[in-house]
Every structure is written in C-alpha cells, then in structure tokens.
XYZ file of C-alpha atoms in Angstrom:
709
model
C 101.678 117.633 43.353
C 102.552 121.307 43.785
C 98.930 122.112 44.583
C 98.705 119.343 47.198
C 101.950 120.458 48.935
C 100.787 124.075 48.841
C 97.465 123.099 50.415
C 99.101 121.076 53.194
C 101.486 123.874 54.106
C 98.584 126.352 54.103
C 96.663 124.181 56.546
C 99.766 123.809 58.773
C 100.408 127.566 58.811
C 96.757 128.234 59.564
C 96.803 125.738 62.467
C 99.999 127.209 63.918
C 98.483 130.641 63.708
C 95.451 129.528 65.712
C 97.643 127.826 68.320
C 100.049 130.753 68.730
C 97.798 133.745 68.237
C 94.273 132.677 69.148
C 94.986 130.033 71.827
C 98.484 131.114 72.826
C 97.514 132.669 76.158
C 95.492 129.587 77.186
C 98.397 127.257 76.493
C 100.786 129.574 78.329
C 98.506 129.463 81.377
C 98.452 125.663 81.193
C 102.243 125.612 81.124
C 102.375 127.820 84.196
C 99.448 126.084 85.865
C 99.938 124.944 89.435
C 98.405 121.954 91.204
C 96.869 121.644 94.645
C 97.988 118.468 96.419
C 96.498 117.767 99.847
C 98.501 115.539 102.208
C 98.009 114.414 105.790
C 100.539 115.026 108.552
C 100.622 112.619 111.477
C 99.830 113.730 115.032
C 100.768 112.224 118.412
C 98.623 109.419 119.799
C 96.433 109.800 122.843
C 97.925 109.323 126.303
C 97.108 106.474 128.695
C 96.453 107.111 132.412
C 95.737 104.785 135.317
C 92.596 105.111 137.439
C 94.329 107.645 139.718
C 95.282 109.899 136.752
C 98.923 108.859 136.789
C 100.442 108.918 133.297
C 101.266 105.404 132.118
C 101.996 106.014 128.419
C 102.949 109.439 127.075
C 104.364 111.024 123.929
C 107.885 112.428 123.969
C 108.692 115.112 121.350
C 111.852 114.545 119.369
C 113.693 116.334 116.592
C 113.183 114.795 113.182
C 114.462 115.197 109.637
C 111.988 114.368 106.872
C 111.948 114.190 103.094
C 108.990 114.866 100.794
C 109.483 113.537 97.281
C 108.000 115.714 94.581
C 106.118 114.198 91.663
C 108.441 113.079 88.892
C 111.579 113.394 91.006
C 114.432 111.523 89.296
C 116.854 109.097 90.900
C 119.698 111.498 90.142
C 117.982 114.360 91.972
C 117.234 112.259 95.057
C 120.717 110.728 95.057
C 122.346 114.153 94.879
C 120.222 115.370 97.803
C 121.025 112.217 99.798
C 124.749 112.771 99.247
C 124.483 116.361 100.522
C 122.430 115.326 103.545
C 124.848 112.493 104.410
C 127.562 115.100 104.960
C 125.399 116.881 107.543
C 123.981 114.012 109.653
C 124.984 110.579 110.933
C 122.645 107.882 109.655
C 122.661 104.292 110.893
C 123.062 101.671 108.178
C 121.812 98.598 110.056
C 118.573 98.510 108.047
C 120.389 98.372 104.684
C 119.955 94.955 103.068
C 122.173 93.147 100.581
C 119.596 93.796 97.861
C 119.699 97.517 98.720
C 123.469 97.449 98.281
C 123.226 95.733 94.902
C 120.626 98.187 93.629
C 122.787 101.062 94.823
C 125.929 99.581 93.255
C 124.171 99.490 89.876
C 123.015 103.070 90.344
C 126.566 104.183 91.140
C 128.318 102.014 88.534
C 126.170 102.040 85.409
C 128.996 101.125 83.001
C 130.278 98.271 85.134
C 126.717 97.037 85.576
C 126.285 96.935 81.790
C 129.417 94.792 81.552
C 127.653 92.155 83.650
C 125.520 91.408 80.584
C 127.063 89.729 77.532
C 126.730 91.075 73.981
C 124.594 88.083 73.100
C 122.242 88.847 76.002
C 122.027 92.508 74.983
C 121.124 91.357 71.495
C 118.351 89.143 72.863
C 117.082 92.074 74.934
C 116.874 94.245 71.816
C 114.930 91.466 70.099
C 112.579 91.313 73.129
C 113.634 87.740 73.935
C 114.740 88.963 77.357
C 112.635 91.511 79.256
C 114.171 94.526 80.963
C 113.107 93.081 84.308
C 114.936 89.810 83.577
C 117.981 91.751 82.387
C 118.105 93.750 85.619
C 117.778 90.589 87.700
C 120.719 89.063 85.800
C 122.806 92.114 86.742
C 121.746 91.759 90.379
C 122.625 88.044 90.441
C 126.100 88.683 88.976
C 127.174 91.322 91.479
C 129.851 89.755 93.688
C 130.964 90.301 97.260
C 134.055 91.954 95.835
C 131.857 94.439 93.977
C 129.910 95.266 97.142
C 133.096 95.819 99.122
C 133.821 98.799 96.880
C 130.972 100.599 98.658
C 132.509 102.738 101.392
C 130.980 103.605 104.761
C 130.074 106.987 103.286
C 128.341 105.228 100.386
C 126.350 103.072 102.772
C 125.264 106.134 104.739
C 124.108 107.791 101.509
C 122.304 104.560 100.614
C 120.543 104.464 104.010
C 119.275 108.015 103.437
C 118.363 107.377 99.786
C 116.471 104.272 100.929
C 114.294 106.448 103.175
C 113.743 108.929 100.319
C 112.268 106.238 98.062
C 110.249 104.349 100.674
C 107.004 106.320 100.392
C 104.646 108.024 97.998
C 105.201 111.357 96.291
C 104.186 114.422 98.327
C 104.048 112.336 101.512
C 106.689 113.209 104.153
C 109.021 110.327 105.016
C 111.025 110.246 108.234
C 114.737 110.112 107.411
C 115.923 110.298 111.011
C 114.025 110.786 114.260
C 116.182 108.904 116.750
C 119.100 110.665 118.401
C 118.951 113.736 116.169
C 121.443 116.082 117.830
C 120.865 119.793 118.222
C 123.848 120.393 115.925
C 122.404 118.154 113.195
C 119.001 119.788 113.515
C 120.491 123.282 113.267
C 122.853 122.628 110.357
C 120.168 120.897 108.286
C 117.778 123.775 109.003
C 120.387 126.222 107.764
C 120.876 124.309 104.493
C 117.267 123.555 103.552
C 117.555 125.776 100.454
C 120.138 123.404 98.956
C 118.293 120.252 100.086
C 115.102 120.092 97.986
C 112.381 118.085 99.752
C 114.236 117.937 103.073
C 112.677 119.518 106.144
C 113.234 119.700 109.892
C 110.292 119.151 112.182
C 109.208 117.745 115.534
C 108.164 114.116 115.710
C 107.034 112.028 118.686
C 107.731 108.692 120.287
C 105.909 106.590 122.881
C 107.219 106.875 126.439
C 106.413 104.367 129.197
C 106.457 105.904 132.661
C 106.762 102.533 134.408
C 109.245 100.919 131.998
C 108.217 97.293 131.402
C 105.408 97.199 133.951
C 102.261 95.976 132.192
C 104.107 96.449 128.888
C 102.808 93.219 127.350
C 99.221 94.366 127.966
C 99.746 97.980 126.891
C 100.982 96.683 123.536
C 103.228 98.184 120.880
C 102.924 100.509 117.895
C 104.625 100.199 114.535
C 107.493 102.493 113.622
C 107.295 104.938 110.721
C 109.601 102.549 108.852
C 107.233 99.609 109.439
C 104.108 101.618 108.724
C 100.839 99.734 108.285
C 100.862 95.959 108.890
C 100.823 94.150 105.536
C 97.841 92.013 106.433
C 95.728 95.092 107.268
C 96.883 97.627 104.660
C 93.551 97.764 102.808
C 91.615 98.087 106.068
C 93.644 101.091 107.224
C 93.919 102.774 103.816
C 90.120 102.762 103.569
C 90.098 104.728 106.841
C 92.299 107.587 105.624
C 95.616 106.197 106.897
C 98.897 106.617 105.039
C 101.153 103.634 104.433
C 103.862 104.938 106.759
C 101.486 105.766 109.639
C 102.249 104.302 113.033
C 99.431 102.128 114.334
C 98.805 99.880 117.322
C 100.146 96.381 116.744
C 98.972 94.606 119.867
C 96.618 94.685 122.857
C 95.510 98.087 124.236
C 97.316 100.059 121.519
C 95.666 97.839 118.883
C 92.262 97.412 120.505
C 91.778 101.168 120.943
C 93.512 102.286 117.728
C 90.524 104.299 116.521
C 90.447 106.169 119.842
C 94.182 106.798 120.182
C 95.040 107.689 116.554
C 93.949 111.338 116.600
C 92.915 113.688 113.794
C 95.614 114.341 111.236
C 96.688 117.781 110.120
C 95.631 118.351 106.502
C 98.114 120.421 104.482
C 97.488 121.697 100.939
C 100.695 121.973 98.916
C 100.711 124.296 95.889
C 103.060 122.828 93.241
C 104.222 123.870 89.780
C 104.186 121.597 86.741
C 107.526 120.116 87.807
C 106.166 119.117 91.178
C 108.093 121.735 93.139
C 106.208 122.973 96.201
C 105.507 126.686 95.864
C 103.414 127.152 98.979
C 101.784 125.158 101.797
C 98.568 125.940 103.608
C 97.080 124.191 106.645
C 93.537 123.190 105.701
C 92.718 121.535 109.018
C 94.625 121.652 112.271
C 95.406 118.243 113.707
C 94.683 117.039 117.206
C 96.312 114.221 119.100
C 94.205 111.200 119.852
C 91.783 110.846 122.732
C 93.200 109.743 126.068
C 92.443 106.459 127.813
C 91.903 106.120 131.548
C 92.583 102.547 132.634
C 90.889 100.677 135.451
C 94.377 99.643 136.602
C 95.733 101.047 139.857
C 99.442 101.375 139.035
C 100.443 101.636 142.702
C 98.717 98.313 143.363
C 100.089 96.854 140.126
C 103.667 97.717 141.077
C 103.224 96.399 144.605
C 101.768 93.078 143.418
C 104.531 92.653 140.850
C 107.108 93.221 143.588
C 105.406 90.588 145.770
C 105.474 88.106 142.891
C 109.148 88.774 142.163
C 110.124 88.370 145.826
C 108.233 85.118 146.371
C 109.235 83.631 143.032
C 112.850 84.554 143.729
C 112.722 82.994 147.208
C 111.228 79.758 145.883
C 113.877 79.435 143.176
C 116.710 80.169 145.615
C 115.503 77.506 148.068
C 115.666 74.770 145.457
C 113.179 71.967 144.971
C 111.230 74.000 142.402
C 113.197 73.453 139.163
C 110.196 73.816 136.843
C 108.509 76.731 138.618
C 108.956 79.760 136.356
C 105.846 81.988 136.590
C 103.181 83.416 138.880
C 99.990 85.273 137.944
C 97.730 87.552 139.983
C 94.502 89.125 138.725
C 92.624 91.560 140.974
C 89.280 93.075 140.018
C 86.245 94.847 141.407
C 83.600 92.083 141.594
C 80.761 94.589 141.332
C 81.902 96.432 138.187
C 84.341 94.119 136.417
C 87.114 96.738 136.566
C 90.574 95.150 136.473
C 92.592 96.656 139.330
C 95.825 94.738 138.754
C 96.910 92.297 136.071
C 100.296 91.062 137.182
C 102.439 88.245 135.892
C 106.143 87.499 136.054
C 108.253 84.876 134.317
C 111.593 83.691 135.668
C 114.202 83.154 132.957
C 117.936 82.551 132.960
C 119.789 84.236 130.086
C 123.542 84.021 129.734
C 123.773 82.699 133.264
C 121.802 85.611 134.715
C 118.320 85.316 136.219
C 115.686 87.751 134.965
C 112.095 88.505 135.969
C 110.225 89.403 132.785
C 106.788 90.959 132.508
C 104.173 88.333 131.694
C 100.962 90.125 132.647
C 99.505 88.992 129.348
C 99.643 85.400 130.569
C 96.612 86.127 132.761
C 94.433 85.884 129.652
C 96.579 84.054 127.089
C 97.713 80.983 129.079
C 95.627 78.350 130.847
C 96.227 75.639 133.435
C 94.445 72.961 135.433
C 93.357 74.837 138.533
C 92.396 72.184 141.053
C 90.027 72.653 143.976
C 89.440 76.385 143.532
C 86.572 75.444 141.161
C 84.685 73.483 143.826
C 82.420 76.469 144.461
C 81.163 76.068 140.876
C 80.732 72.318 141.436
C 78.566 72.807 144.528
C 76.455 75.491 142.845
C 76.070 73.279 139.766
C 74.804 70.594 142.110
C 72.258 73.044 143.532
C 71.185 74.331 140.103
C 70.666 70.829 138.687
C 68.818 69.642 141.804
C 71.454 66.985 142.494
C 72.031 68.344 146.014
C 70.443 71.049 148.122
C 71.957 73.624 150.513
C 72.951 72.079 153.839
C 72.827 68.502 152.538
C 75.383 66.113 154.003
C 77.133 63.338 152.093
C 79.428 60.580 153.304
C 83.099 61.304 152.624
C 84.842 57.969 152.086
C 87.420 56.534 149.665
C 85.622 55.690 146.427
C 86.443 52.370 144.740
C 85.034 51.347 141.373
C 85.141 48.137 139.378
C 88.000 48.105 136.880
C 90.041 50.701 138.759
C 92.773 48.192 139.656
C 92.162 48.625 143.366
C 92.924 52.350 143.247
C 90.573 54.618 145.143
C 89.596 58.267 144.910
C 89.604 60.030 148.261
C 89.874 63.356 150.049
C 93.271 64.456 151.332
C 92.043 64.497 154.929
C 90.205 61.158 154.844
C 92.110 58.274 153.284
C 90.398 55.371 155.012
C 87.340 56.193 157.106
C 83.795 57.348 156.449
C 82.331 60.581 157.758
C 79.216 62.577 157.006
C 80.013 66.173 155.999
C 77.944 69.162 154.912
C 78.413 71.255 151.808
C 80.111 74.116 153.667
C 82.419 71.702 155.501
C 83.272 70.116 152.145
C 84.329 73.527 150.835
C 86.190 74.448 154.007
C 88.190 71.195 154.077
C 88.253 70.805 150.262
C 86.582 67.405 150.074
C 87.145 65.608 146.777
C 84.584 62.920 147.552
C 81.746 65.390 148.166
C 82.375 66.941 144.763
C 82.664 63.585 143.010
C 79.421 62.352 144.565
C 77.768 65.588 143.456
C 78.944 64.893 139.888
C 77.635 61.325 140.154
C 74.236 62.591 141.244
C 74.193 65.049 138.328
C 74.824 62.056 136.044
C 72.210 59.880 137.740
C 74.771 57.442 139.203
C 74.621 55.761 142.605
C 77.776 54.774 144.389
C 78.266 51.104 145.180
C 81.661 50.100 146.620
C 83.667 48.186 143.979
C 80.717 48.402 141.613
C 80.628 49.900 138.118
C 80.250 53.626 137.630
C 77.004 53.941 135.680
C 76.940 57.633 134.918
C 75.207 59.483 132.064
C 77.461 60.438 129.118
C 75.852 63.909 129.288
C 77.292 64.584 132.743
C 80.495 66.269 131.596
C 78.832 68.464 128.913
C 76.159 69.454 131.444
C 78.707 70.476 134.059
C 80.699 72.423 131.461
C 77.581 74.387 130.519
C 76.963 75.351 134.134
C 80.640 76.195 134.700
C 80.358 78.513 131.693
C 77.820 80.594 133.651
C 80.707 81.556 135.963
C 83.094 82.333 133.083
C 85.018 79.045 133.273
C 85.854 77.647 129.850
C 84.306 80.589 127.955
C 85.472 84.035 126.929
C 85.340 86.531 129.768
C 84.558 89.423 127.404
C 87.589 91.528 128.387
C 88.314 94.440 126.045
C 91.590 92.951 124.797
C 92.300 90.722 121.781
C 93.643 87.158 121.711
C 91.989 85.956 124.910
C 92.312 82.216 125.383
C 89.354 80.200 126.684
C 91.375 77.234 127.912
C 91.432 73.624 126.747
C 88.820 70.966 127.267
C 90.062 67.478 128.044
C 89.943 65.426 124.855
C 88.919 62.118 126.449
C 85.189 61.427 126.561
C 84.717 58.727 129.206
C 81.774 59.771 131.396
C 83.753 58.972 134.544
C 86.047 61.902 133.840
C 83.263 64.118 135.169
C 84.558 63.131 138.627
C 87.987 64.575 137.833
C 86.330 67.626 136.265
C 84.396 68.278 139.493
C 87.655 68.824 141.422
C 89.397 70.902 138.733
C 91.609 68.122 137.386
C 90.536 67.951 133.738
C 89.860 71.185 131.809
C 92.198 74.196 131.879
C 91.286 77.822 132.642
C 93.039 81.184 132.569
C 93.839 83.235 135.696
C 91.411 85.873 134.396
C 88.617 83.300 134.134
C 89.255 82.344 137.769
C 88.958 86.000 138.821
C 85.652 86.347 136.942
C 84.392 83.090 138.480
C 85.124 84.111 142.068
C 83.720 87.605 141.399
C 80.462 85.971 140.317
C 80.242 84.201 143.664
C 81.348 87.301 145.587
C 78.679 89.635 144.141
C 75.779 87.237 144.551
C 75.735 85.461 141.191
C 76.266 88.114 138.492
C 78.958 87.454 135.882
C 80.450 90.863 135.187
C 82.306 91.631 131.982
C 85.906 92.490 132.918
C 87.373 95.606 131.336
C 90.697 97.384 131.491
C 89.649 100.783 130.091
C 87.522 102.919 132.389
C 87.024 106.118 130.368
C 87.835 107.800 127.070
C 88.690 111.489 127.459
C 89.276 114.394 125.105
C 92.914 115.549 124.999
C 93.969 118.818 126.598
C 97.310 120.599 126.512
C 97.824 120.749 130.284
C 100.053 117.935 131.512
C 98.674 115.554 134.110
C 95.106 116.739 133.581
C 92.146 115.050 131.933
C 89.808 116.530 129.364
C 86.017 116.095 129.175
C 84.616 112.570 129.155
C 83.910 111.212 125.671
C 82.744 107.794 126.828
C 82.514 106.032 130.157
C 82.791 102.242 130.090
C 79.901 101.186 132.279
C 79.625 97.869 134.132
C 77.935 95.172 132.084
C 76.290 92.031 133.425
C 76.913 89.155 131.014
C 74.533 86.792 132.788
C 73.213 85.768 136.165
C 73.775 82.193 137.258
C 70.632 80.097 137.740
C 71.213 79.699 141.477
C 69.006 81.361 144.090
C 70.447 84.008 146.476
C 70.238 81.473 149.319
C 72.269 78.945 147.344
C 74.956 81.518 146.552
C 75.099 82.561 150.211
C 75.696 78.949 151.178
C 78.818 78.775 149.011
C 79.900 82.201 150.258
C 79.704 80.796 153.790
C 81.909 77.864 152.787
C 84.449 80.238 151.218
C 84.475 82.357 154.380
C 85.207 79.244 156.442
C 88.166 78.354 154.191
C 89.969 81.488 155.336
C 88.494 82.263 158.750
C 87.634 78.936 160.427
C 90.182 76.926 162.379
C 89.998 73.960 159.970
C 89.988 76.004 156.760
C 92.640 75.109 154.201
C 93.839 78.730 154.102
C 93.195 79.768 157.711
C 96.898 79.576 158.560
C 97.525 82.503 156.200
C 94.293 84.520 156.423
C 92.693 83.945 159.810
C 92.582 87.209 161.734
C 92.953 89.415 158.656
C 91.117 92.665 159.511
C 89.356 92.795 156.158
C 87.545 89.428 156.689
C 88.435 87.547 153.488
C 86.753 84.553 151.861
C 88.109 82.228 149.203
C 89.184 78.788 148.078
C 92.551 77.073 147.715
C 93.483 74.641 144.971
C 96.084 72.081 143.995
C 96.125 70.346 140.605
C 98.248 67.306 139.792
C 99.382 66.504 136.272
C 102.265 65.830 133.911
C 104.466 68.855 133.351
C 103.383 70.727 130.227
C 105.605 73.811 130.405
C 108.341 75.186 128.116
C 110.905 72.522 129.094
C 108.644 69.564 128.294
C 110.235 68.958 124.864
C 113.672 68.617 126.463
C 112.494 65.609 128.462
C 110.971 64.045 125.358
C 114.097 64.659 123.240
C 116.264 63.014 125.905
C 113.909 60.056 126.148
C 113.202 60.890 129.776
C 109.885 60.536 131.545
C 108.002 63.829 131.796
C 107.786 64.604 135.538
C 104.602 64.925 137.551
C 104.046 68.439 138.892
C 101.504 70.316 140.990
C 99.911 73.664 140.240
C 98.853 75.645 143.317
C 96.068 78.212 143.077
C 93.946 80.541 145.178
C 90.815 82.601 144.613
C 89.167 84.976 147.050
C 87.500 88.270 147.837
C 87.128 90.713 150.725
C 85.378 91.736 152.845
C 83.237 88.589 152.826
C 80.003 90.452 153.692
C 80.502 93.387 151.297
C 83.114 92.434 148.661
C 85.051 95.230 146.987
C 87.998 93.281 145.573
C 88.264 89.777 144.133
C 91.436 88.018 143.058
C 93.040 84.889 141.657
C 96.576 83.575 142.189
C 97.940 80.907 139.845
C 101.338 79.246 140.328
C 101.913 76.594 137.632
C 104.360 73.706 138.196
C 105.054 74.868 141.742
C 106.656 71.623 142.870
C 107.285 68.002 141.869
C 106.531 64.631 143.393
C 108.747 64.043 146.384
C 109.260 67.734 147.073
C 107.623 69.649 149.891
C 104.256 71.151 148.981
C 104.359 74.847 148.211
C 102.201 77.482 149.916
C 103.397 80.258 147.645
C 99.816 80.770 146.404
C 98.585 81.600 149.907
C 101.561 83.821 150.706
C 101.170 85.842 147.510
C 97.387 86.086 147.985
C 97.668 87.343 151.566
C 100.311 89.937 150.706
C 98.335 91.152 147.676
C 95.158 91.655 149.746
C 97.136 93.342 152.521
C 98.585 95.772 149.988
C 95.165 96.566 148.517
C 93.702 97.546 151.888
C 96.915 99.285 152.947
C 96.745 101.541 149.865
C 93.060 102.146 150.502
C 93.787 103.292 154.069
C 96.648 105.539 152.930
C 94.471 107.239 150.346
C 91.649 107.712 152.821
C 94.109 109.376 155.195
C 95.424 111.601 152.389
C 91.891 112.649 151.469
C 91.181 113.394 155.121
C 94.329 115.513 155.348
C 93.385 117.352 152.158
C 89.947 118.125 153.612
C 91.503 119.475 156.825
C 93.947 121.634 154.854
C 91.140 122.913 152.654
C 89.067 123.809 155.743
C 92.040 125.648 157.274
C 92.569 127.605 154.047
C 88.870 128.451 153.852
C 88.831 129.553 157.513
C 91.897 131.743 156.960
C 90.309 133.323 153.876
C 87.123 134.060 155.833
C 89.154 135.598 158.673
C 91.115 137.747 156.223
C 87.895 138.894 154.540
C 86.374 139.775 157.924
C 89.482 141.746 158.856
C 89.344 143.640 155.543
C 85.663 144.419 156.130
C 86.329 145.653 159.680
C 89.163 147.881 158.439
C 86.908 149.368 155.775
C-alpha cells in the first residue's frame, strides 16, 4: 500500500513539474491569448433619383447609441450597464411587452420569484420530474398584475435598454437609440463611455423622402434595425453575408433592388482578451454605401398628375351623385422604350369625419377592373390577325337579337333601332359595340341571323384572349416590380360571352396593362417591357451628382403582334378620329389640342365590386350597378412620344349623370406633359445662350490680355 501511494504521488509531482516548469510558458501564453473577431458594420443604402436627377429618396445622418455585447457577458453585467445608461438618456418603453416585464421582474426579484414555486415543486425539480424550462414557465404564469405594478417608470426604461442589449449576437453592434438622440445625450454618453462597457456613440442613418408620400407605395419600405431580417427570408439573407439586425427592403423598389441598394459593409476586426473584452479594433475593409438608382419617373410630371387627380376626384365627390367613386389611376409611359414617366393613383377616404387623399400609385399594377370600350383596338386587330375582317371592311351596325335572350338586344349606344353600314375606323371613332361583336362572331365562325341561335365556336373566347395577350392584356407586363396582378378572367364559359369580351365587359385588366396595350398600338405593334428604373450608378460623395454608370436598363421588346404595319395604321387612324374628328367620342375634350392626340374612350357596366360591397351584402341590400370610365391614348399621333391610361372605377351609378372625369383627367395630364416639355426646352435654350455669352466674354477678355501683352 505504501509503495502504491508513493508511486502515485511521484507520478503526480512529476506531471506537475512538467506542467509548471517545462510547459509553463506555453500555458501562460494561452491564458493571455487574444482572439480576432471580425464583424460587419452597416452602411447607408444607395440613393434614388428621378430621371431629371432630382433626389427622391436620400439618407439622413442621425446620432445613435449602440451596444456591443462581449462573449460571455453575464446578465448582471448588462443589467448594471443598462441602469447606468438609463440615467443618461431617455428611452421609449412602447416596445416593451408583458413577457419582457415578467422576465425582468424575475431578474430583479429572484427571492420572490422562487416563492412562486412550492416546496413540493422544487422537490420534483430536483428529482428531474420537472424541467428547468417548465419551472421557469410556472414562475412566469404566476406573476400577477400587482407584481408588475411594482416596476417603476425607471425600471421600465432600464428594461427597454436591457432588451436592446440582449436582442443580437455577441460582438455585433445593436442600436439602443437612434431616434431623437439629443446633442446633450450624445455628449454625456460619449463622456462616460469608460464606465459603460460595450456602449458606443456613432452616426447612423435613416431614409428620407423628398416628396413625402408621393409614390411612396411604389418606392417601398425598409425594415428597422429592431425588425432586422424578415423571418421568412432569414436563411436567404444570412447566406449572403447579412446580419440578423440589418435593414433590408421590404417592398417594391426597395425590395426589388435590394442587392443594388444595400452597399458594401465595413469590416472591423476586434482584438479581444479571453474574457471577451475588446482590446483594439482595426478596419479591415472600408464600407461604401449602396449604388444609386435613377428612375424613369419624372417627378415634376408625377406631382402635377397627382394634383390633377386630387382636384378632379375632390370635385366629383363634392358635387354628389358619386357615392362609390373613391379612386383614380393614371399611368404615363414612353411607348418606344417602356419607360414609366408617371405612375399616379389616389384613393379618397374619410377618417374620423375628415376626407383624405392617400397615395395609391401601387394600384396601377396591383388592382384590376373591367375597362370597357378602350380595348376595341385589340378587338379590331384580333379580327385582322385571325382573318375574320380586313382593313376598311364595313359591317352593318344594328341591334342584335338572339334566340333565348328574352327579347333583349345588344346594340351600340348611338344606334338603338336602325341599321347602318360602318367601316372599321368609324366603328372605333363612334365606339360601335355591334361591329366588335360581329367581329367576335366571325372569329368563332358564327353568322348572325335575327332571333336565331348564336352558333359560335367554344374556342372563340380562348382564341381572343391569346391575341389580347400579345398587347399585354391579361398577362404580366414584365415591369421590374414585384406583386404585379394580371387581372381576372371571367369564370363563366358560355361561348356567347366572347361578344361581351370583345367590348371589354368580361375580363379585368390593370391600368398598367392598358398603358402597355395602347403603347403597342402607338409604336406600330411592339410590346415594350415597362420599367421604372432607368440606370444604376456608382455612389459619389457630392450631393445632387451622379457617379459612373454601372448598368443602363435598355428597352426590351417582349413581342411583336402578328398584325401587318398597314393593319396597325388602320387602328391608329381610328384612334386619331376618336380625339380629332367631329364625331369622335373624345373630340369634345381633345379636338384642337396642339399635340395631335389619338386614343380610345371606354365605359364598363357591372355590379359594384369595391371595398363597400360587403356592407350591402351584410344589410341584405342589392349590390348597385356602377360604371367604370376609362381612357387610353398617345401623342402626337404621327410620332408618339407619350402614351397613357386613365382608369376611374365606379365613377357613377344607374340613374346618375354619366361622368367625363376620365376625359378631363386625360386632357389635363397630356397638357401638363407637353407644357413641361416646352418649359424645359426653353430652359435649355436659355442655358445655351448664357453659355455662349460667357464664352464670348472669355474670348474677349483673352484677346484684351493678349493685346495688352
């Protein structure tokens, strides 16, 4: 026994000698060893400009207070720091939840929290019959309102700060406060950083919108540092070197161009000791704000069109007789390039007895409506492309009566009882329903016999939809924004519904689809992909200036319709007559316009399907019949440079006077486009004259200097 004990102690002493004497220095170095931890620091996002280099979305610097939690930091350490910081700054507590309060109450009242558990339950916990997680939940459940009321306002402020401390990962800066940080708060925290481990003062940024809510729904939003990455896309962003508290685009332009706008983060290497304390920081890579976007939007035109919409919508509501009218949309685009020049939409709402005009530009691509006769250009061209009719062909316009229709007839608004032979261009000019319906019948191989059956091919409607798709009607336009709606196809399948489809009374389309459709006719038959971003530019420090071009979004032709140039010109002639001939449906509003417009009016009848529809159903009332009024057009008719659509859903009801708000808005919008064009041309001319004068003066001064020498 003695020998064994002696041997064991000898081995132990020998081992200790090796550790202390032979390997002592190595172990001492390990104890003192530091770690390199590389973290990313966020940078401002790229700016957004309009086509005239006016800033639309910018970044505003703001004072910020951050906290970086070291590895292994205890609750006590963080709580102590939070209590010190709470005495130096004001922190809002509106984000503190009831669960946060209960967790904090337990942290502050350990003994009282233990009393929430019975001796029997503690015994079960020791015997592993109750897990520590279950035990903690029992404490949480037994905390009363009375207990929570013991937390003072100061406690809640400490909790709000502590909550921010624990919300992120170790060594990753968390924003404690970046809204309304006063100069006094910023200075006093900066002075006390030595006693606030992990706390720092820095400069953060926030998005600033130069035009307030104008186009806001299309520009989109970004998440806050508190929100961080969207839950449903965490893995996607983390795989692309994002941090969980990074601010990212949540919707539309900000979301669609996230990779462009995000920028290159600053990489910082923190040198820490074994306790996780930061000994030194080194910038490994300087950050750079994201690339800038140049939009196709003309903000001067956008603002002007929105003002027109607000004025006309306000007038209509004040006159009465338009109880369900609550929105108007206008899309303007370059028919030759697909560039969106204006995407305006307003929605009339009454909140707390006060009328408001809210931005609804997004509705141009996310809402759809029956559009009425504006689609008749597509119907005529479909007739040409299928061989059902040919350019210049005349058809008899007469009330159409079919067997089984109960004596009801389908007719044109201008011809309720007679019969007259009309051409294709006249049919467009006067908006003949019968011409379009007979075209659809010919496409389906049907012949009209008064009071006879309508024997039309069941493939008629699918065929017409395919051809309408060539214009962008009922299909995605291809715009560089998410969540575009394609409209709804009528669910009924009776072949005779092709007649209603031919006059725009069946399927629904978006205002953007209408603009693409009329652009296709305006430019000679090419369906251009609409886009709202014109260029991507490198960022530069100088305000109001653009950096080098990274990428230019070039015009893209999605398809050319199957019609010949002569066939397209025939429809263009009909559209010109709508606005410039004495019998045109829009001549009252556009005849004599100096820019020679062309276009097509529309009216669609149907049961109201707007936001108040459910109220009628809940009350057991009949849903009223309403009319949508629409307008598409372009100008000049012989060399189009702008195309547009105007959509006014639920403009009026049966029994009320018809509304011409579509024509009024369309005329004013076109006037404003050409007015701005003339103003800019004059400004450019003035700039050229001034530049010449300056150059002439410089030359004269140089000559005088030479003569003197």
